[in-house]
XYZ file of C-alpha atoms in Angstrom:
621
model
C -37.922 6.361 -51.124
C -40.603 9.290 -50.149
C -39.695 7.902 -46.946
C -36.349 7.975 -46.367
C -36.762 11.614 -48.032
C -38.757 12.752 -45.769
C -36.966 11.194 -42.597
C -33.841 12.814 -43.948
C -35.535 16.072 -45.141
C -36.911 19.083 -42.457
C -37.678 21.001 -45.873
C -39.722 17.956 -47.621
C -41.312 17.353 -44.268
C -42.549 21.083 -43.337
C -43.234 21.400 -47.357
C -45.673 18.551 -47.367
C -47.224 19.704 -44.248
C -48.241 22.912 -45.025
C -49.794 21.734 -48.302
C -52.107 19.657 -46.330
C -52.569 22.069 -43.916
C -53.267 24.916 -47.085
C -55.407 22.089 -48.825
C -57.796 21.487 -45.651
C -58.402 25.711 -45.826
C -58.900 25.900 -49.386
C -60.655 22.964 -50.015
C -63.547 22.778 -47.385
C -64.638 26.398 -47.929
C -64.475 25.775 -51.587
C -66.471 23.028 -51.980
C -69.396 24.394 -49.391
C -69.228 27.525 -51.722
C -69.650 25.158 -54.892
C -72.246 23.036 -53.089
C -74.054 25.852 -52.149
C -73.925 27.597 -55.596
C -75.272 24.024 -57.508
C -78.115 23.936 -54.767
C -78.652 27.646 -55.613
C -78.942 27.839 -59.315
C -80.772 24.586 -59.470
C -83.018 25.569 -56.941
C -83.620 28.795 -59.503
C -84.499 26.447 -62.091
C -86.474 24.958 -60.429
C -88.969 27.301 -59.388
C -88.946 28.645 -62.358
C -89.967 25.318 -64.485
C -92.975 25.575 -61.524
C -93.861 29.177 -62.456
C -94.050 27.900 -66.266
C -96.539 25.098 -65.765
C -98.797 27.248 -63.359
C -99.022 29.818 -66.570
C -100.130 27.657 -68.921
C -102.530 25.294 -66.410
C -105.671 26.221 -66.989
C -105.744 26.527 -70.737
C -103.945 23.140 -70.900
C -106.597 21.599 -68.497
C -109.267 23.340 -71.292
C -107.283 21.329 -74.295
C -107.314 17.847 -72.300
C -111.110 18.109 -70.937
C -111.669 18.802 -74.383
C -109.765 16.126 -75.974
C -108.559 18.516 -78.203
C -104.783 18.174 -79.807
C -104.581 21.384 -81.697
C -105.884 23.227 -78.841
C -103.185 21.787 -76.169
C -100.035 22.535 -78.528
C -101.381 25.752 -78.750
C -102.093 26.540 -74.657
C -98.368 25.045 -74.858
C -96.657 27.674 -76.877
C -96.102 30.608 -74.619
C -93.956 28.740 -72.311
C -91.333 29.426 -75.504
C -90.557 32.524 -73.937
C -90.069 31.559 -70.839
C -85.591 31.150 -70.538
C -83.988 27.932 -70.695
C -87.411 26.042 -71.680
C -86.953 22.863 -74.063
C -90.343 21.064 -73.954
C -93.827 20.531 -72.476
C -96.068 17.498 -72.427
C -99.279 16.477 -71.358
C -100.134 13.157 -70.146
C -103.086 11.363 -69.710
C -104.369 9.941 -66.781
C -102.004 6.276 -67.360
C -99.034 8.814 -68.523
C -99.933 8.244 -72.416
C -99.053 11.393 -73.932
C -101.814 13.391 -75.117
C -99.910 16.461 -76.710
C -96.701 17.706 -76.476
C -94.294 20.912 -77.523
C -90.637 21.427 -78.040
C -88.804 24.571 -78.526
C -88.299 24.883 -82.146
C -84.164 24.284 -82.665
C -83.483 21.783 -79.133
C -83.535 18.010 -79.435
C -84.191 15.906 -77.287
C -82.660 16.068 -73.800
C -80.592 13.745 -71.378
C -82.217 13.097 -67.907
C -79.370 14.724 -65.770
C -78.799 18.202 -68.504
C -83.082 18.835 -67.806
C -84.659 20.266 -65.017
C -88.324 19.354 -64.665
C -91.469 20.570 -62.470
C -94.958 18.759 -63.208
C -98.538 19.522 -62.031
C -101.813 18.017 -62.142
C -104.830 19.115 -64.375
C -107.961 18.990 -63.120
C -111.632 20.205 -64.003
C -114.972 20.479 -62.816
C -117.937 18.402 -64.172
C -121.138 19.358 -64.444
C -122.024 18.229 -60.959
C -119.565 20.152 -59.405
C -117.277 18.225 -58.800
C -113.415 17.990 -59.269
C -111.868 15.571 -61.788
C -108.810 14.961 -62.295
C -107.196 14.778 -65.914
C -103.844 14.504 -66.521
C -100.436 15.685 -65.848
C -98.572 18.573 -67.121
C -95.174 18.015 -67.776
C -92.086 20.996 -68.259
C -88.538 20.481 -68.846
C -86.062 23.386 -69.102
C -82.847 23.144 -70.167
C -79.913 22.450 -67.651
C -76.906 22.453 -70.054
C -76.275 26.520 -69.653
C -76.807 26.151 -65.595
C -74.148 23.099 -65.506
C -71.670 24.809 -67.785
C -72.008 27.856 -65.681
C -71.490 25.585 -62.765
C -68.279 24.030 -63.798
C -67.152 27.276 -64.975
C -67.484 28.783 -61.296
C -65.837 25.412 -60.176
C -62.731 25.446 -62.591
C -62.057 28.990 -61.715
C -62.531 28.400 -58.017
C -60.243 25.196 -58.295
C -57.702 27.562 -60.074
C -57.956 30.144 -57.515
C -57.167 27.611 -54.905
C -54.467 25.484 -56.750
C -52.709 28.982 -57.067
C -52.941 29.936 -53.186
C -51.421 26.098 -52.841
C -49.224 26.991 -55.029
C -47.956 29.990 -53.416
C -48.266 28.605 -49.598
C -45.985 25.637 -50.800
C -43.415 28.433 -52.465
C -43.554 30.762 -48.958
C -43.547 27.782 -46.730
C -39.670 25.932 -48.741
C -38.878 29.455 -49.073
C -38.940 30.758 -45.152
C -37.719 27.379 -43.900
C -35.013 26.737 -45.945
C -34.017 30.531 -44.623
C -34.256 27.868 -41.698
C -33.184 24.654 -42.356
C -29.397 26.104 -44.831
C -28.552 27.471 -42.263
C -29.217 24.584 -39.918
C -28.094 21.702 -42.085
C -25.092 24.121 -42.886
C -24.078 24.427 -38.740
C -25.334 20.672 -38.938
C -22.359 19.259 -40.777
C -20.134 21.846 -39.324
C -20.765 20.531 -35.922
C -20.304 17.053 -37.865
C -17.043 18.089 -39.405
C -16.007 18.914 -35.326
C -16.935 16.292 -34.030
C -14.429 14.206 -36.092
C -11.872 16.794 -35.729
C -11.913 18.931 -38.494
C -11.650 22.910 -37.618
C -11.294 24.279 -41.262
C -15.021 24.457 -42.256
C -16.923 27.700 -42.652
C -19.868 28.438 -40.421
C -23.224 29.167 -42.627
C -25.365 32.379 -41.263
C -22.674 34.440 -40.687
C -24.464 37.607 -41.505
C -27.197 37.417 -40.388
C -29.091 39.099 -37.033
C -32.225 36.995 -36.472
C -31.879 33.662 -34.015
C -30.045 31.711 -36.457
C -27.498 34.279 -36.666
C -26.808 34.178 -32.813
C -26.539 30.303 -33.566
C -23.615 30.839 -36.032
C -21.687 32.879 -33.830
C -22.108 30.776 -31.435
C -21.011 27.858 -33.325
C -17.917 29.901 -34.565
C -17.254 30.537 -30.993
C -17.107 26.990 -30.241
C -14.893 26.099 -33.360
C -12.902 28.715 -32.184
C -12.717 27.058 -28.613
C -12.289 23.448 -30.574
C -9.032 25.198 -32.276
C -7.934 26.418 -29.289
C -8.580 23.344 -27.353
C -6.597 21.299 -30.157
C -3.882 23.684 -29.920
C -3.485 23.190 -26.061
C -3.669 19.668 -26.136
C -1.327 19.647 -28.879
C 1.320 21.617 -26.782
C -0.396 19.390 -23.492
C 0.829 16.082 -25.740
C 4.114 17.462 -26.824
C 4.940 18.124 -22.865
C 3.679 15.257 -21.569
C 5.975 13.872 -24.259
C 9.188 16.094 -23.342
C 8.821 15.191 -19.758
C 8.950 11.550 -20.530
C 11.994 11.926 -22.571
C 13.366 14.177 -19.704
C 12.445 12.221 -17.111
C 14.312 9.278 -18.905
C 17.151 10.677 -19.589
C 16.940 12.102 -15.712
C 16.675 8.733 -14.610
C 19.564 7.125 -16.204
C 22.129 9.952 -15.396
C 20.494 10.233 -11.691
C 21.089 6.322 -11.470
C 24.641 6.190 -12.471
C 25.700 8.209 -9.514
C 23.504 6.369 -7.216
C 25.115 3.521 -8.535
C 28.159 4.006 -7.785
C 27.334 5.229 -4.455
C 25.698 1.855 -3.721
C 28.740 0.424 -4.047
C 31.186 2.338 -2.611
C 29.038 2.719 0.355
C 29.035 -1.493 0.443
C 32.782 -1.161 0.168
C 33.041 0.989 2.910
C 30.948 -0.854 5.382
C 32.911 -4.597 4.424
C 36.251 -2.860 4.933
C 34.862 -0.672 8.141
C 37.303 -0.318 10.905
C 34.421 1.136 13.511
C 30.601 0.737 13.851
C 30.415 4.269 13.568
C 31.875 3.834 9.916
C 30.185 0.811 9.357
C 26.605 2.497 10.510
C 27.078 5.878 8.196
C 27.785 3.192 5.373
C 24.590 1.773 6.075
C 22.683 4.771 6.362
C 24.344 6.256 3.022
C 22.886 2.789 1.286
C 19.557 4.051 2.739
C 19.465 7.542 0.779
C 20.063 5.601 -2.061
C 17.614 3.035 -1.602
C 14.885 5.580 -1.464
C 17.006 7.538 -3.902
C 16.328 4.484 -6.131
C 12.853 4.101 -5.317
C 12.027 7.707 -6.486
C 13.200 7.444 -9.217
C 11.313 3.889 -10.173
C 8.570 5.697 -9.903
C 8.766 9.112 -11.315
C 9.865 6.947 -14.275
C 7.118 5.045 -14.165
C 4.550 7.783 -13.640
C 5.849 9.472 -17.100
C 6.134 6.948 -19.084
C 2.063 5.586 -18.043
C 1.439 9.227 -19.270
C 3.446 9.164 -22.330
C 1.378 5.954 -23.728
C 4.672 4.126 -22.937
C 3.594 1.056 -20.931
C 0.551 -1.194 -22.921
C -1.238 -4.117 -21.633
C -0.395 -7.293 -23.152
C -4.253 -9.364 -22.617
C -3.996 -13.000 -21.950
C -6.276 -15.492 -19.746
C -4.606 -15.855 -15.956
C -5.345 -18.266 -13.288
C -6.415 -15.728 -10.804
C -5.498 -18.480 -7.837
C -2.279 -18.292 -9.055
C -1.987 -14.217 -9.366
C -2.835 -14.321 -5.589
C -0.256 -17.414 -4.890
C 2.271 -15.027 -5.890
C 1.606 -11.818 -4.263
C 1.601 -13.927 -0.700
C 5.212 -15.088 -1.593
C 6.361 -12.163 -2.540
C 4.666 -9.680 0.224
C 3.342 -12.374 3.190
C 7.355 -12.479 4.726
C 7.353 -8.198 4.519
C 3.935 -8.707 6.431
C 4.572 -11.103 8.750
C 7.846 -9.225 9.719
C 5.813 -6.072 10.166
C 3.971 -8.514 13.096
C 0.984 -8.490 10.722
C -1.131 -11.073 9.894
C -1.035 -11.609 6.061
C -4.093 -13.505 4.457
C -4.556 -14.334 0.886
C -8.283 -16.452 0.342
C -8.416 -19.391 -1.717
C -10.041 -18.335 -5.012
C -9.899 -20.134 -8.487
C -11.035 -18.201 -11.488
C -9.472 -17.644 -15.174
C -9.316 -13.575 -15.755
C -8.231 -11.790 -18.923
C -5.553 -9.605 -17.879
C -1.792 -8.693 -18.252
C -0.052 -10.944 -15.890
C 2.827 -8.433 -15.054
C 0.630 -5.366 -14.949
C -2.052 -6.585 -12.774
C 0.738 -7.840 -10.310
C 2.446 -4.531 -10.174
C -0.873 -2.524 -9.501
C -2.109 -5.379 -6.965
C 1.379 -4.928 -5.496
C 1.828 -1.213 -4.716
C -1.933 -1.889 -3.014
C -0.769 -4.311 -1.160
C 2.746 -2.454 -0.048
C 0.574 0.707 0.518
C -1.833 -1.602 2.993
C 1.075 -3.076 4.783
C 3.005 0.513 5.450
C 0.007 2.137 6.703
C -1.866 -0.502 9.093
C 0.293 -0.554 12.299
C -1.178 -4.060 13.391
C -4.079 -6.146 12.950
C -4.215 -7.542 9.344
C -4.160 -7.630 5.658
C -5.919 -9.758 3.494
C -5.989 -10.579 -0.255
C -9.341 -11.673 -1.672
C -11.780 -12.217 -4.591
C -15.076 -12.063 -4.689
C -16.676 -13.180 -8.599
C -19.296 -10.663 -9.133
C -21.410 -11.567 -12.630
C -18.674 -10.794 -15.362
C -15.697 -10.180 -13.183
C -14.081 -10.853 -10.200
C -13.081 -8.005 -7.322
C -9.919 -8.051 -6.253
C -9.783 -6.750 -3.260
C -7.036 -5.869 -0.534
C -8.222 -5.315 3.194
C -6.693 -3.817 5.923
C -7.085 -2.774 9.306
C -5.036 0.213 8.948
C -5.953 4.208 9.717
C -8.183 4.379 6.985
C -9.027 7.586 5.006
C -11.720 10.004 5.865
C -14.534 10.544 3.475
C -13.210 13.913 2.311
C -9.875 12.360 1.012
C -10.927 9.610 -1.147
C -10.788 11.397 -4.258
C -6.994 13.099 -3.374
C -5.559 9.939 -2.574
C -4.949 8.948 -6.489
C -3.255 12.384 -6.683
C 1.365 12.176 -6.700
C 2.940 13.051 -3.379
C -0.191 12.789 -1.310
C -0.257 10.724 1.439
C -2.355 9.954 4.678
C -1.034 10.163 8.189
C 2.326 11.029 7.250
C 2.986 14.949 7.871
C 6.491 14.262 8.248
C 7.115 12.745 5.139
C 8.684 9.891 6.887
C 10.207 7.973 3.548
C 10.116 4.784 5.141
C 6.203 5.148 4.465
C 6.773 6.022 0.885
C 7.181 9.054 -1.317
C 3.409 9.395 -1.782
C 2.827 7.710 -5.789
C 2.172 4.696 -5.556
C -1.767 4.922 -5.521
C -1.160 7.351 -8.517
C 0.690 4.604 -10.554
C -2.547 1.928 -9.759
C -4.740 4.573 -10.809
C -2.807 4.915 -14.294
C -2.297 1.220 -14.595
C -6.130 0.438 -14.086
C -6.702 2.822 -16.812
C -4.038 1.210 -19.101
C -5.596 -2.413 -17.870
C -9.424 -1.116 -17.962
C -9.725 -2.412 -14.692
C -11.465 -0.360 -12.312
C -10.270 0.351 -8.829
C -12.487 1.623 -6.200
C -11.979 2.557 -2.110
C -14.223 2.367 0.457
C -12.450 3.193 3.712
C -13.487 4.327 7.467
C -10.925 6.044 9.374
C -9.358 3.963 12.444
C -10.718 0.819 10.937
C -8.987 0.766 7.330
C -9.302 0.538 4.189
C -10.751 -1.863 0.971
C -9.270 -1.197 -2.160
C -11.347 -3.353 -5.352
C -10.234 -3.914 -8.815
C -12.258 -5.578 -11.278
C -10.486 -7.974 -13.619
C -12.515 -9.889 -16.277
C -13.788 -13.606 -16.147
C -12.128 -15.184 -19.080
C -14.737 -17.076 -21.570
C -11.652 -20.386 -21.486
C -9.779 -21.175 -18.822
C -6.147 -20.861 -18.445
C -3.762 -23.345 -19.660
C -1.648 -23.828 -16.748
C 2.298 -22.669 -17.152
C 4.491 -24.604 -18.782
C 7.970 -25.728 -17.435
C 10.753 -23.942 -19.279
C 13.593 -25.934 -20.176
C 17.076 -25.327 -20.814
C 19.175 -26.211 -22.979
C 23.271 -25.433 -22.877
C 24.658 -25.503 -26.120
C 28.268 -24.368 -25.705
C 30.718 -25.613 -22.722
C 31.254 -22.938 -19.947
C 34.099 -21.050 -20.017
C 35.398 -22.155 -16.707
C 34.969 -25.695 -17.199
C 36.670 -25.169 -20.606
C 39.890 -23.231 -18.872
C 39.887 -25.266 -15.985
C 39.437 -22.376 -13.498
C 38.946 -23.237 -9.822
C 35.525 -22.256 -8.671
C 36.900 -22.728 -4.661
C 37.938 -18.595 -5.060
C 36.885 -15.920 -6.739
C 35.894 -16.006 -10.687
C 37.430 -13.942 -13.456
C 34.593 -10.788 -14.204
C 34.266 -9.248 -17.452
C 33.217 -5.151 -16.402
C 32.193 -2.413 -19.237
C 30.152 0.512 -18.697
C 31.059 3.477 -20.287
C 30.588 5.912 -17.005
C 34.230 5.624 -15.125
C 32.493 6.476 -11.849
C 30.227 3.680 -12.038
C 32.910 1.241 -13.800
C 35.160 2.233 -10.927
C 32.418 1.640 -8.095
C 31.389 -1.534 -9.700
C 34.889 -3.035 -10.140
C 36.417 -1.788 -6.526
C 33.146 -3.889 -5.310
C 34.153 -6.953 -7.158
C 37.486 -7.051 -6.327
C 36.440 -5.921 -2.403
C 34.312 -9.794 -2.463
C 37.351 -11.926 -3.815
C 36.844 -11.326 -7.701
C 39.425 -11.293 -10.394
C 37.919 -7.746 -12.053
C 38.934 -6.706 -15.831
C 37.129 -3.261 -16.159
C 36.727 -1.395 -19.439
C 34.886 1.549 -20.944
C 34.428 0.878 -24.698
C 33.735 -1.962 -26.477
C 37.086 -1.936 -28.578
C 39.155 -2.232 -25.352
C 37.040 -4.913 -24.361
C 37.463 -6.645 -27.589
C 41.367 -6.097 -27.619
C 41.346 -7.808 -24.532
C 40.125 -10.868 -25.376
C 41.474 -10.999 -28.801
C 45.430 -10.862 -27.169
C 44.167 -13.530 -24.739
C 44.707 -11.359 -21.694
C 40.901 -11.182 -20.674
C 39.417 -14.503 -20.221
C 36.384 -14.095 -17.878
C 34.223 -16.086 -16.292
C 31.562 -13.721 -16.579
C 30.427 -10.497 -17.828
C 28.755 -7.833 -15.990
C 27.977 -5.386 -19.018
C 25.623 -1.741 -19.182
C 23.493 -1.587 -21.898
C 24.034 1.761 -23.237
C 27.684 1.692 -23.721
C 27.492 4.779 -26.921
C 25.608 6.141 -29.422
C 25.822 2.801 -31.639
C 26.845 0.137 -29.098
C 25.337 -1.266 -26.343
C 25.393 -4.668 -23.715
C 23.829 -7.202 -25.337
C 25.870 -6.833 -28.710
C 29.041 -6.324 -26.853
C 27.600 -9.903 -24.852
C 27.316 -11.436 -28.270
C 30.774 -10.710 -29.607
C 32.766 -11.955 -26.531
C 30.336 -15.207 -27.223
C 31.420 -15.379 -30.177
C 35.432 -14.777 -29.692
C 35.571 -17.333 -27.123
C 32.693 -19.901 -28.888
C 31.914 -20.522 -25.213
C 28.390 -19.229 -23.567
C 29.777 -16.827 -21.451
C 27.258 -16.022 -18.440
C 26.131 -12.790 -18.833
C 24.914 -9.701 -16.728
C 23.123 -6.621 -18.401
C 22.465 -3.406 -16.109
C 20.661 -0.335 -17.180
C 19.214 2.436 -15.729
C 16.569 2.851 -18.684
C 15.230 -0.751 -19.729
C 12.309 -1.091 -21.902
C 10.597 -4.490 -22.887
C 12.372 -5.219 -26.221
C 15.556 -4.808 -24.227
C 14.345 -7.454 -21.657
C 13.031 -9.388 -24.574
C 15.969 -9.427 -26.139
C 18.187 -10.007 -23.375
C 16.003 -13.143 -22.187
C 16.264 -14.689 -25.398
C 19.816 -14.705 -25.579
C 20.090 -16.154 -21.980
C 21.275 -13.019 -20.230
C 20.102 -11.651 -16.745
C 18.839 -8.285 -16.557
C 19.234 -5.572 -13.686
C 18.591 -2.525 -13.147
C 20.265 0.559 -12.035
C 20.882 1.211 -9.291
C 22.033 -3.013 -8.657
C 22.086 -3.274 -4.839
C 25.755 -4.907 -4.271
C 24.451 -7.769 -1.923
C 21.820 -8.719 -4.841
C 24.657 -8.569 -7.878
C 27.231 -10.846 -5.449
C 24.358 -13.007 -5.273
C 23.394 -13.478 -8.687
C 27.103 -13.905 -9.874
C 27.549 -16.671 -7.330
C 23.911 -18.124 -8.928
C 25.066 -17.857 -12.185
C 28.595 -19.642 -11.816
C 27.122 -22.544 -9.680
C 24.355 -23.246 -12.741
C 26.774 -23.162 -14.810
C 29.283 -25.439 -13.370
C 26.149 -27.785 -12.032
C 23.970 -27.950 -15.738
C 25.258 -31.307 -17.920
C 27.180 -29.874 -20.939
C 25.836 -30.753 -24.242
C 27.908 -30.055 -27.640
C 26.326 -28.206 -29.978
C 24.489 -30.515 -32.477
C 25.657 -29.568 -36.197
């Protein structure tokens, strides 16, 4: 307990030490004083029980030589006078006591309260020479002399334990005019550091050292207010421009939509090249319209907190299996060579994440290495595995590494030449490795290229490879249920509540052979197939159709009106992953805005031929 008192304690601590310090002072000179004082008055009594026996010597010699009692207690009695005296003896040669005197009114005496001094008596015979007799013996009383003594040593004692006393009351006094204040700025520095700014500051008055402290302290709580207050108004923008750039997104995609498809009308009905070449061009600006906007949308919603890993254990082999399908045909058609390495490893990751980050690498590496190569490989390095994508590229001088990861910048591309990017996609990796805590690194040398790393964690289990996903069709299709022929066009199902894009989308339909029914609200749609005059094949629906409707409910209820499982299309321009999640488990496909025409002809076509090609099963009951 003293212990943990002191540990905890600078006042207990300094307390304590400066009564051992005050101790060591008082004590030592204290008890040479006392030691000297005892040696002192003892000494005194000492000579002085010598001086006594010298006085009465001779006559005592006298007494013994002439074996005379009487005459030896009387040679005895003037050493009465003499201060302190208690008793004198003579003894004989063998220490039998001849004769002996006390002082009339003291008993008998203790060894250590007596003080004594002896001497020899001696005589000379008739032949001259010198006998000796006896002893003399003289005590005086020690009892005053001791009491004295302790008296001098109980008042010294007191003296000291007072100066102890008032050292120990000076020393807690001065430092807790330390350590209050201290401890006080302690736990306001505490009280900071978890984020609370409404404590008071303790020294606030004062002029000395620890005064400059607590302004200094209430300077930085200050700051810490300030600083909350700016990253308050920091979160609340961040959060604003997510919502705006959402919102920008969708409204900026419905245009492009609709350009996309009018432009793909335009070039399949094109009476010149000339017509048929501006179409293609106007599909272009979209195209990087579209890509812009994929990524500003991305970029705010990785700072909004809007995008969260999902951790699972990955076959890395398999991660890198992928990324060659996907990128080795852009690469190869590039005329580079495109080379993933063999590498088998279980990682702890999010699947979908990690591909997208590994991806805009990899896209990066292919736009900016003119020829040579680019390879995909892993190297396991203790506790993780580096990723890593090569190239042979320009590379990126030394002084540029760190402004890479910045949005818009690129390298070797003054012109801003889109078809090398718009200059984020390094920015995105460098917010998904932070949402992945996967740390991406660059070494580069320019003219030779570039190695970008990421380090993805070794899983403690391996991965369970993927399962195969079945299928199961409850409900007939609608076609093979109205006996439509599948040789022409099919019957679509259009809704989206922008007419520009409704109009776009429909004109494109009906441009590739499609019977189109297009509609803007839900309750038309409904109508429709309620009076039997809509029966589609298909639908082709936009997820935010109003405030309190949207695709994949209007999906549902023309399911259920026609008790058929009516292939389904949802587009959006804003898609999050409960939408997706939704939408997959209710069988429907999911685009999104803007669709590129050639991609939504082939997916209808896809659709319509697994649904006329998959055995029907009726629903069990």
């Amino acid at each position: 307990m003293l212990l943990e008192v002191l540990s905890r304690s600078l006042v207990a601590r300094t307390a304590i030490a400066a009564a051992l310090l005050v101790s060591v002072l008082i004590a030592v000179p204290m008890a040479i004083l006392i030691r000297a004082d005892v040696r002192a008055t003892r000494a005194e009594l000492a000579i002085r029980a010598e001086l006594a026996t010298k006085i009465v010597l001779d006559d005592a010699a006298n007494a013994l030589w002439d074996l005379d009692p009487e005459e030896a207690v009387a040679a005895l009695a003037p050493l009465r006078s003499i201060d302190a005296f208690a008793e004198a003896a003579i003894l004989g040669l063998h220490g039998e006591r001849f004769a002996g005197y006390r002082k009339p009114g003291v008993g008998p005496l203790p060894d250590d309260a007596a003080t004594s001094a002896t001497a020899t008596l001696e005589r000379t015979d008739r032949n001259g020479v010198q006998r000796s007799l006896g002893t003399l013996l003289v005590r005086l009383d020690a009892t005053p002399t001791n009491a004295a003594i302790r008296h001098d040593v109980m008042l010294l004692s007191a003296l000291g334990a007072a100066v102890l006393l008032l050292v120990v009351v000076g020393v807690v006094w001065a430092t807790r005019g330390v350590t209050v204040p201290i401890a006080g700025m302690t736990r306001a520095m505490s009280n900071l550091a978890a984020g609370d700014v409404s404590m008071e500051v303790a020294g606030r008055h004062r002029d000395d050292e620890i005064g400059r402290m607590a302004a200094a302290l209430r300077t930085f709580r200050q700051n810490a207010i300030d600083l909350r207050a700016a990253k308050e108004r920091a979160e609340q923008a961040v959060a604003s421009k997510a919502k705006f750039m959402a919102a920008a997104s969708h409204d900026l995609r419905q245009p492009a939509q609709s350009l996309l498809m009018l432009s793909a009308i335009l070039r399949r009905h094109a009476t010149t090249p000339e017509t048929a070449d501006s179409a293609r061009k106007i599909e272009q600006v979209v195209l990087t319209l579209k890509q812009l906007l994929d990524d500003l949308l991305e970029v705010s919603r990785l700072d909004a907190g809007g995008v969260t890993a999902t951790m699972g254990t990955h076959d890395i082999g398999d991660l890198l299996q992928a990324l060659d399908a996907q990128f080795g045909p852009v690469a190869r058609a590039k005329g580079l060579s495109f080379i993933v390495s063999p590498l088998r490893g279980s990682v702890v990751t999010d699947r979908v994440l990690l591909m997208r980050l590994l991806g805009n690498l990899i896209d990066n590496a292919i736009r900016y290495t003119p020829n040579g190569s680019v390879q995909l490989a892993g190297l396991e390095t203790g506790s993780r595995i580096l990723v890593e994508v090569r190239d042979s590229g320009i590379g990126i001088p030394e002084d540029r590494l760190d402004a890479i990861w910045e949005e818009f910048h690129q390298i070797g591309n003054p012109e801003r030449n889109r078809d090398n990017g718009i200059g984020l996609g390094l920015s995105i990796v460098k917010r998904l490795a932070g949402v992945l805590d996967h740390p991406v690194k660059v070494r580069s040398v320019p003219g030779r290229g570039s190695v970008f790393s990421v380090a993805v964690p070794l899983a403690a289990e391996p991965a369970r490879p993927a399962e195969m996903e079945t299928v199961r069709i409850d409900e007939p299709s609608p076609r093979a249920a109205h006996g439509a022929d599948r040789s022409g066009g099919v019957t679509v199902l259009v809704i989206d509540d922008d007419g520009f894009v409704l109009t776009g989308l429909s004109q494109f339909l009906k441009s590739a052979g499609h019977r189109v029914h297009g509609v803007s609200a839900v309750a038309e749609g409904l109508r429709g197939l309620q009076d039997g005059s809509i029966r589609p094949d298909i639908v082709v629906a936009d997820y935010h159709l109003s405030a309190t409707e949207n695709g994949i409910e209007f999906i549902a209820q023309v399911r259920a009106l026609l008790g058929l499982r009516v292939p389904a299309i949802l587009i959006s321009g804003r898609l999050d992953k409960d939408v997706v999640q939704r939408a997959t488990e209710q069988g429907v496909e999911v685009l999104a805005k803007p669709v590129m025409p050639d991609r939504l002809s082939l997916l209808i076509g896809r659709l319509i031929r697994q649904d006329q090609a998959v055995p029907l099963i009726s629903p069990s009951k």
